[in-house]
Structures are given as structure tokens and as C-alpha cells.
Coordinates of N, CA and C in Angstrom, one line a residue:
M1 N -5.2 10.7 -20.3 CA -4.7 10.7 -19.2 C -3.1 9.9 -19.3
E2 N -1.9 10.6 -19.2 CA -0.5 9.8 -19.4 C -0.5 9.0 -18.7
R3 N 0.4 7.8 -19.1 CA 0.6 6.8 -18.2 C 2.2 6.8 -18.4
T4 N 2.6 6.7 -17.3 CA 3.9 6.4 -17.4 C 4.8 5.1 -16.6
Y5 N 5.5 4.6 -17.5 CA 5.9 3.2 -17.5 C 7.2 3.3 -16.4
H6 N 6.9 2.5 -15.3 CA 8.1 2.4 -14.2 C 8.6 1.3 -14.3
K7 N 10.0 0.9 -14.3 CA 10.7 -0.4 -14.4 C 10.8 -0.8 -12.9
Q8 N 10.9 -2.1 -12.8 CA 10.9 -2.8 -11.4 C 11.9 -3.8 -11.7
E9 N 12.9 -4.0 -10.7 CA 13.7 -5.1 -10.5 C 12.8 -6.3 -9.8
I10 N 13.0 -7.5 -10.1 CA 11.9 -8.4 -10.0 C 13.1 -9.5 -9.3
N11 N 12.9 -9.7 -7.8 CA 13.6 -10.5 -7.0 C 12.5 -11.4 -6.0
M12 N 12.6 -12.6 -7.0 CA 11.7 -13.6 -6.2 C 12.8 -14.4 -5.2
T13 N 13.2 -14.2 -4.3 CA 14.3 -14.9 -3.4 C 13.5 -16.0 -3.1
E14 N 14.8 -16.9 -2.4 CA 14.1 -18.4 -2.2 C 13.2 -18.4 -0.8
A15 N 13.3 -17.2 -0.1 CA 12.7 -17.0 1.3 C 11.2 -16.8 0.8
L16 N 11.1 -15.5 0.0 CA 9.8 -15.4 -0.7 C 9.1 -16.3 -1.6
M17 N 9.5 -17.2 -2.1 CA 9.1 -18.4 -2.7 C 8.5 -19.4 -1.8
S18 N 9.4 -19.3 -1.0 CA 9.1 -20.6 0.3 C 7.8 -19.9 1.0
R19 N 7.7 -18.9 1.1 CA 6.6 -17.8 2.1 C 5.3 -18.3 0.9
I20 N 5.4 -18.1 -0.4 CA 4.3 -18.1 -1.4 C 4.0 -19.5 -1.3
N21 N 4.8 -20.4 -1.5 CA 4.7 -22.0 -1.4 C 3.8 -22.3 0.2
E22 N 4.2 -21.9 1.4 CA 3.6 -21.9 2.2 C 2.3 -21.8 2.1
L23 N 2.1 -20.2 1.8 CA 0.6 -19.4 1.6 C -0.2 -20.4 0.7
I24 N 0.1 -20.6 -0.3 CA -0.4 -21.8 -1.1 C -1.1 -23.2 -0.9
S25 N -0.2 -23.8 0.3 CA -0.3 -24.9 0.7 C -1.6 -25.3 1.7
H26 N -2.0 -23.6 2.2 CA -3.4 -23.4 3.1 C -4.5 -23.8 2.2
Y27 N -4.4 -23.8 0.8 CA -5.5 -24.0 0.0 C -5.6 -25.3 -1.0
P28 N -6.8 -25.8 -1.0 CA -7.0 -27.2 -1.9 C -6.4 -27.1 -3.2
E29 N -6.0 -27.4 -3.8 CA -5.2 -27.8 -5.0 C -6.2 -27.1 -6.2
N30 N -7.6 -27.3 -6.0 CA -8.4 -26.7 -6.9 C -9.1 -25.2 -6.7
K31 N -8.4 -24.9 -5.5 CA -8.7 -23.3 -5.0 C -7.1 -22.7 -4.4
R32 N -6.5 -23.1 -5.2 CA -5.0 -22.1 -5.1 C -5.2 -20.7 -5.4
K33 N -6.0 -20.1 -6.5 CA -6.2 -19.2 -6.6 C -6.5 -18.0 -5.6
S34 N -7.2 -18.8 -4.4 CA -7.7 -17.9 -3.2 C -6.4 -17.5 -2.5
A35 N -5.3 -17.6 -2.5 CA -4.1 -17.4 -2.0 C -3.5 -16.0 -2.5
L36 N -4.1 -15.7 -3.7 CA -3.7 -14.5 -4.5 C -3.6 -13.5 -3.7
L37 N -4.2 -12.6 -3.0 CA -3.9 -11.6 -2.1 C -3.5 -11.7 -1.3
P38 N -3.0 -12.7 -0.2 CA -2.1 -12.8 0.5 C -0.6 -12.6 -0.1
I39 N -0.7 -13.3 -1.1 CA 0.7 -13.5 -1.9 C 1.0 -12.5 -2.6
L40 N -0.2 -11.6 -2.9 CA 0.3 -10.2 -3.7 C 0.9 -9.3 -2.5
H41 N 0.4 -9.2 -1.4 CA 1.0 -8.8 -0.4 C 2.5 -8.6 -0.2
E42 N 2.7 -10.3 0.2 CA 3.9 -10.6 0.0 C 4.8 -10.2 -0.7
V43 N 4.4 -10.5 -2.2 CA 5.0 -9.6 -3.1 C 5.5 -8.4 -3.2
Q44 N 4.3 -7.5 -2.9 CA 4.4 -6.3 -2.8 C 5.4 -5.9 -1.8
D45 N 5.3 -6.3 -0.3 CA 6.3 -6.0 0.6 C 7.7 -6.5 0.3
A46 N 8.1 -6.8 -0.8 CA 9.3 -7.8 -1.0 C 9.9 -6.9 -1.9
H47 N 9.2 -6.0 -3.0 CA 9.5 -5.1 -4.0 C 9.3 -3.9 -3.8
E48 N 9.8 -3.2 -2.7 CA 9.6 -1.9 -2.5 C 7.8 -1.1 -2.6
N49 N 7.2 -2.3 -2.1 CA 5.6 -1.7 -1.7 C 5.0 -1.2 -3.1
W50 N 5.5 -2.2 -4.1 CA 4.6 -1.6 -5.5 C 4.7 -2.8 -6.4
L51 N 3.8 -3.0 -7.3 CA 4.0 -3.9 -8.1 C 3.5 -3.7 -9.9
S52 N 5.0 -4.0 -10.4 CA 5.0 -3.5 -11.8 C 4.0 -4.7 -12.5
I53 N 3.8 -4.6 -13.9 CA 3.2 -5.4 -14.7 C 4.3 -6.3 -14.8
E54 N 5.2 -6.5 -14.9 CA 6.4 -7.7 -15.2 C 6.4 -8.3 -13.8
L55 N 6.1 -7.8 -12.6 CA 6.1 -8.6 -11.3 C 4.6 -9.2 -11.2
M56 N 3.5 -8.7 -11.8 CA 2.1 -9.2 -11.8 C 2.2 -10.3 -12.8
N57 N 3.2 -10.3 -14.0 CA 3.0 -11.2 -14.7 C 3.4 -12.8 -13.8
K58 N 4.6 -12.3 -13.2 CA 5.7 -13.6 -12.4 C 4.2 -14.2 -11.5
V59 N 3.7 -13.2 -10.7 CA 2.6 -13.7 -9.8 C 1.8 -15.1 -10.6
A60 N 1.1 -14.1 -11.8 CA 0.5 -15.1 -12.8 C 0.9 -16.3 -13.2
E61 N 2.5 -16.5 -13.2 CA 2.9 -17.6 -14.0 C 3.2 -18.4 -12.4
I62 N 3.3 -18.3 -11.2 CA 3.5 -18.8 -10.2 C 1.9 -19.5 -10.0
F63 N 1.0 -18.9 -10.1 CA -0.5 -19.6 -10.2 C -0.9 -20.2 -11.4
L64 N -0.4 -20.3 -12.8 CA -0.6 -20.9 -13.8 C -2.0 -20.6 -14.2
I65 N -2.0 -19.3 -13.8 CA -3.5 -18.5 -14.5 C -2.7 -17.1 -15.4
K66 N -3.8 -16.5 -16.2 CA -3.7 -15.6 -17.1 C -3.2 -14.3 -16.2
P67 N -2.4 -13.4 -16.8 CA -2.1 -12.4 -16.4 C -3.2 -11.2 -15.9
I68 N -4.3 -11.4 -17.0 CA -5.4 -10.4 -16.4 C -6.1 -10.6 -15.4
E69 N -6.0 -12.2 -15.1 CA -6.8 -12.4 -13.6 C -6.0 -11.7 -12.4
V70 N -4.6 -11.6 -12.7 CA -3.9 -10.6 -11.6 C -4.1 -9.2 -11.7
Y71 N -4.2 -8.9 -12.8 CA -4.5 -7.3 -13.1 C -5.6 -6.6 -12.4
E72 N -6.9 -7.5 -12.7 CA -8.1 -7.4 -12.1 C -7.9 -7.2 -10.4
V73 N -7.6 -7.9 -9.9 CA -7.2 -8.0 -8.5 C -6.3 -6.7 -8.4
V74 N -5.3 -6.5 -8.6 CA -4.7 -5.4 -8.2 C -5.2 -4.1 -8.7
S75 N -5.7 -3.9 -9.5 CA -6.4 -2.6 -9.8 C -7.6 -2.3 -9.1
F76 N -8.4 -3.4 -8.8 CA -9.3 -3.3 -7.8 C -9.2 -2.7 -6.4
Y77 N -8.1 -3.2 -5.7 CA -8.1 -2.9 -4.3 C -6.8 -2.0 -4.2
T78 N -7.4 -1.0 -3.5 CA -6.2 0.4 -3.5 C -4.9 -0.1 -2.6
M79 N -5.2 -1.3 -1.8 CA -4.1 -1.6 -0.9 C -2.7 -2.1 -1.9
Y80 N -3.1 -2.2 -3.0 CA -2.0 -2.9 -4.2 C -1.7 -1.4 -5.2
N81 N -0.1 -1.1 -5.1 CA 0.1 -0.3 -5.7 C 0.6 -0.6 -7.1
Q82 N 0.5 0.5 -8.1 CA 1.0 -0.1 -9.2 C 2.0 1.0 -9.8
R83 N 2.8 1.6 -9.4 CA 3.7 2.5 -9.3 C 4.6 2.8 -8.3
P84 N 5.8 3.5 -8.1 CA 6.5 3.5 -6.9 C 5.7 4.8 -6.2
I85 N 6.0 4.5 -4.8 CA 5.0 5.4 -3.6 C 6.1 5.6 -2.9
G86 N 5.7 6.6 -2.1 CA 6.5 7.1 -0.9 C 6.6 6.0 0.3
K87 N 7.7 6.3 0.9 CA 8.1 5.4 1.8 C 7.0 5.4 3.0
Y88 N 6.7 6.2 2.9 CA 5.7 6.8 3.9 C 4.1 7.1 3.4
M89 N 3.1 6.2 3.3 CA 1.9 6.6 2.8 C 1.1 7.0 4.1
F90 N 0.4 8.6 3.8 CA -0.5 8.5 4.8 C -1.9 8.3 3.9
E91 N -2.5 7.3 4.6 CA -4.0 7.1 4.0 C -5.2 7.6 4.8
F92 N -5.3 8.6 4.3 CA -6.5 9.1 5.3 C -8.0 8.7 5.0
C93 N -8.7 8.6 6.1 CA -10.2 7.7 5.8 C -11.0 8.9 5.6
Q94 N -11.6 9.0 4.3 CA -12.5 9.8 4.0 C -14.3 9.6 3.6
T95 N -14.2 9.0 4.8 CA -15.6 8.8 4.9 C -16.5 9.6 6.0
S96 N -17.6 9.7 6.1 CA -18.6 10.7 6.6 C -18.0 10.8 8.3
P97 N -17.8 10.1 9.2 CA -17.5 10.5 10.2 C -16.0 11.4 10.4
C98 N -15.4 10.9 9.6 CA -14.0 11.4 9.6 C -13.5 12.9 9.1
C99 N -14.8 12.8 7.6 CA -14.9 14.0 7.5 C -15.7 15.1 8.2
L100 N -16.7 14.8 9.0 CA -17.2 15.5 10.0 C -16.4 15.8 11.0
N101 N -15.3 15.2 11.3 CA -14.7 15.7 12.3 C -13.0 16.2 11.8
G102 N -13.3 16.8 10.6 CA -12.1 17.5 10.1 C -10.8 16.8 9.2
V103 N -11.0 15.6 8.8 CA -10.0 15.1 8.1 C -9.9 15.8 7.0
E104 N -10.6 16.4 6.2 CA -10.1 17.1 5.0 C -9.4 18.3 5.1
D105 N -9.6 18.9 6.2 CA -8.5 20.0 6.3 C -7.0 19.7 6.8
L106 N -7.4 18.6 7.8 CA -6.0 17.8 8.1 C -4.9 17.1 6.7
M107 N -5.7 16.8 5.8 CA -5.0 16.2 4.5 C -4.9 17.5 3.5
D108 N -5.5 18.8 3.9 CA -5.1 20.0 3.2 C -3.6 20.4 3.9
Y109 N -3.6 20.5 5.3 CA -2.5 21.0 5.9 C -1.1 19.9 5.8
T110 N -1.6 18.7 5.5 CA -0.4 17.7 5.6 C 0.2 17.6 4.1
C111 N -0.8 18.1 3.1 CA -0.2 18.3 1.8 C 0.6 19.4 1.6
E112 N -0.2 20.6 2.1 CA 0.6 21.7 2.1 C 2.2 21.9 2.6
K113 N 2.2 21.1 4.2 CA 3.3 21.1 4.8 C 4.5 20.0 4.0
L114 N 3.9 19.2 3.4 CA 4.7 18.5 2.5 C 5.1 18.8 1.1
G115 N 4.3 19.9 0.7 CA 4.5 20.2 -0.8 C 3.8 19.5 -1.7
V116 N 3.2 18.9 -1.5 CA 2.4 17.5 -2.9 C 0.8 17.8 -2.8
K117 N 0.3 17.3 -3.5 CA -1.0 17.2 -4.0 C -1.7 15.8 -3.2
V118 N -2.8 15.7 -3.4 CA -3.0 14.2 -2.9 C -2.4 13.6 -3.8
G119 N -2.0 12.0 -3.8 CA -1.4 11.2 -4.9 C -0.5 11.3 -5.3
E120 N 0.4 12.5 -4.8 CA 2.0 12.5 -5.4 C 2.7 12.3 -4.1
T121 N 4.0 12.0 -4.7 CA 4.8 11.6 -4.0 C 5.8 12.8 -3.8
T122 N 6.4 13.2 -2.5 CA 7.4 14.2 -2.4 C 8.6 13.8 -3.2
Q123 N 9.1 15.0 -3.5 CA 10.7 14.7 -4.2 C 11.5 14.0 -3.8
D124 N 12.0 14.0 -2.5 CA 12.7 12.8 -1.7 C 12.2 11.5 -1.3
G125 N 10.8 11.1 -2.1 CA 10.3 9.9 -2.3 C 9.9 9.7 -0.8
L126 N 10.0 10.1 0.2 CA 9.7 10.1 1.5 C 8.0 9.6 1.7
F127 N 7.2 10.6 1.2 CA 5.7 10.7 1.8 C 4.9 10.7 0.6
E128 N 3.5 10.2 0.8 CA 2.5 10.4 -0.2 C 1.6 10.5 0.7
V129 N 0.5 11.3 0.1 CA -0.9 11.5 1.0 C -2.0 10.7 0.3
R130 N -2.8 10.1 0.5 CA -3.9 9.6 -0.1 C -5.3 9.7 0.6
G131 N -6.4 9.9 -0.3 CA -7.6 9.6 0.4 C -8.2 8.0 0.1
V132 N -8.7 7.3 1.1 CA -9.4 6.3 1.1 C -10.4 6.0 1.5
E133 N -11.2 4.9 1.4 CA -12.5 4.6 1.8 C -12.6 4.3 3.2
C134 N -13.7 3.9 3.8 CA -13.6 3.4 5.3 C -12.4 2.5 5.8
L135 N -11.9 3.0 6.8 CA -11.0 2.0 7.3 C -11.4 1.4 8.7
G136 N -12.6 1.5 8.8 CA -13.5 0.7 9.9 C -13.1 1.3 11.3
A137 N -12.6 2.7 11.7 CA -12.5 3.1 12.8 C -13.0 4.0 13.0
C138 N -14.7 3.9 12.9 CA -15.3 5.4 12.8 C -14.9 6.3 14.5
G139 N -14.9 5.3 15.4 CA -15.2 6.3 16.6 C -13.6 6.8 17.1
Y140 N -12.9 6.4 16.2 CA -11.4 7.2 16.5 C -11.1 8.4 15.2
A141 N -12.2 9.0 14.7 CA -12.0 10.0 13.6 C -11.4 11.4 14.2
P142 N -11.0 12.0 13.5 CA -10.2 11.7 12.5 C -9.0 10.9 12.4
M143 N -8.8 9.9 11.3 CA -7.8 9.0 11.7 C -7.3 8.5 10.0
M144 N -6.2 7.9 9.9 CA -5.6 7.6 8.8 C -4.4 6.5 9.4
Q145 N -4.4 5.7 8.1 CA -3.6 4.5 8.1 C -2.2 4.8 8.0
L146 N -1.0 4.3 8.7 CA 0.1 4.8 8.4 C 1.2 3.2 8.2
G147 N 1.5 2.6 7.4 CA 1.5 1.0 7.0 C 0.7 0.4 7.7
D148 N 0.9 -0.6 8.8 CA -0.2 -1.6 9.0 C -0.9 -1.1 10.4
F149 N -0.6 0.2 10.7 CA -1.1 0.9 12.0 C -1.8 1.8 11.6
Y150 N -3.2 2.1 12.3 CA -3.8 3.1 12.6 C -3.4 4.4 13.2
K151 N -3.4 5.9 12.9 CA -3.3 6.7 13.8 C -4.6 7.2 14.0
E152 N -4.8 7.6 15.0 CA -6.4 8.4 15.7 C -6.4 9.6 16.1
H153 N -7.5 10.0 16.4 CA -7.7 11.3 17.2 C -7.0 12.4 16.4
L154 N -6.7 12.8 15.1 CA -5.7 13.3 14.5 C -6.1 14.7 14.6
T155 N -5.0 15.4 15.1 CA -4.6 16.7 15.3 C -3.6 17.5 14.3
V156 N -3.5 18.7 14.5 CA -2.1 19.5 13.5 C -1.0 19.1 14.2
A157 N -1.0 18.8 15.3 CA 0.2 18.6 16.2 C 0.8 17.1 16.1
K158 N -0.5 16.2 16.0 CA -0.2 14.8 16.0 C 0.6 14.6 14.4
I159 N -0.1 15.2 13.3 CA 0.5 15.2 12.1 C 1.8 15.9 12.0
D160 N 2.1 16.8 12.6 CA 3.4 17.4 12.8 C 4.5 16.3 13.3
Q161 N 4.0 15.9 14.2 CA 4.9 14.6 15.0 C 5.1 13.6 14.1
L162 N 3.8 13.0 13.6 CA 4.2 12.0 12.7 C 5.0 12.2 11.6
I163 N 5.4 13.4 10.8 CA 6.1 13.7 9.6 C 7.4 13.7 10.2
E164 N 7.5 14.3 11.7 CA 9.0 14.3 12.2 C 9.6 13.1 12.5
D165 N 8.7 12.4 12.8 CA 9.0 10.8 13.2 C 9.6 9.9 12.1
C166 N 8.8 10.3 11.0 CA 9.2 9.7 9.6 C 10.5 10.2 9.5
K167 N 10.9 11.5 9.2 CA 11.9 11.8 9.0 C 12.9 11.7 9.5
N168 N 12.9 11.3 11.0 CA 13.9 10.8 11.9 C 13.7 9.4 11.6
D169 N 13.1 8.6 10.8 CA 13.2 7.3 10.6 C 12.8 6.3 11.8
T170 N 11.9 7.1 13.0 CA 11.4 6.0 13.9 C 9.9 5.7 14.0
I171 N 9.5 5.6 12.9 CA 8.0 5.3 12.8 C 8.3 3.7 12.1
V172 N 7.4 2.9 13.1 CA 7.4 1.1 12.9 C 6.2 1.5 11.5
L173 N 6.5 0.7 10.4 CA 5.3 0.7 9.5 C 4.5 -0.4 9.4
H174 N 5.5 -1.7 9.8 CA 4.8 -2.9 9.6 C 4.9 -3.9 10.9
D175 N 4.0 -4.5 11.2 CA 3.7 -5.6 12.5 C 4.7 -6.7 12.0
T176 N 5.8 -6.9 12.5 CA 6.4 -8.4 11.8 C 6.2 -9.5 13.0

């Protein structure tokens, strides 16, 4: 498998460092590493929703840990992105209840409509489609996550509307 290297500008602003220090302060000195997951979220959000090797190294430096300890976490969890991604990430749940309710057909439809395969970003950088493990909302199948929010009881019409809303930049991605 060919590996592509992506360069990323690191911008550890005063506000971001303040937030990092605040999160670390919630844990005892000998348990600082417990703040790693929420800090990776904060750092990723502040860096166009992805984490380069250099950025992970910076996080390791802040925690006074080995970089491999950060790489292990980032590579384990699908919520951390190791490359630039589309602004609008359609993360379709691919577990049994969603599959039984047609999520695979909806993923195929979405990919065809956007002109991508699962895991690819559209040429304009706006969209990416991913299949993910259970999102814990089986009663609302088929469903997906878009930013911080669930989109439930999906249909082709709802997918069309979501794509249109994203193109018009009227979708809220994060609960602030």
C-alpha cells in the first residue's frame, strides 16, 4: 500500500494551549495521560480535523510521553484522522440494524451522487463517505453521523437534502 505524506501547519495558539492545560488540570499529576483523548479532539478540531505526525509529536511533547504512545491512540480510534478529510464527513453506521434497514444502498447512492468511493474525498474537498462501527442509535436505523450530530431514519430524499445543505453551508457540524 502506497503511503502519502501530507504536510500540515501546526498552530498551537494561546487559546488552544489554555484549553489543553485546563483539560490536563482535571487529572492528578500521575494520571495526566488520561487527558489524551479529549486533547487529541481539541487539537484535531483546531487543525482542520486531522492530525499529522508532526502534530502528534507535539502532543507527545506536551504530555512528556513518547510519540508512539500518541500514534497508538490515534491509529486505534476512527474518530481521529491521519490525513486531510472532506469538510463534511458522512459516517454511515454499518452494523446489523442499519444494514437490515438499507444503509449499504444509501452509502452506494451517496458515493455515486458525490462521485467517490467509500474512504475518498471529493475533488472539491467538501465530502467524504465512511462506513463506521455501531454508533449506538439502532432504533433510528439507517443512520449516520455528520460532525457531532446523528442523522436518523435516512432515505434517499434525506441524503439529497443533506448534500444540498452542505453545499449551501447551512449544516451545523459541531455543538459549541
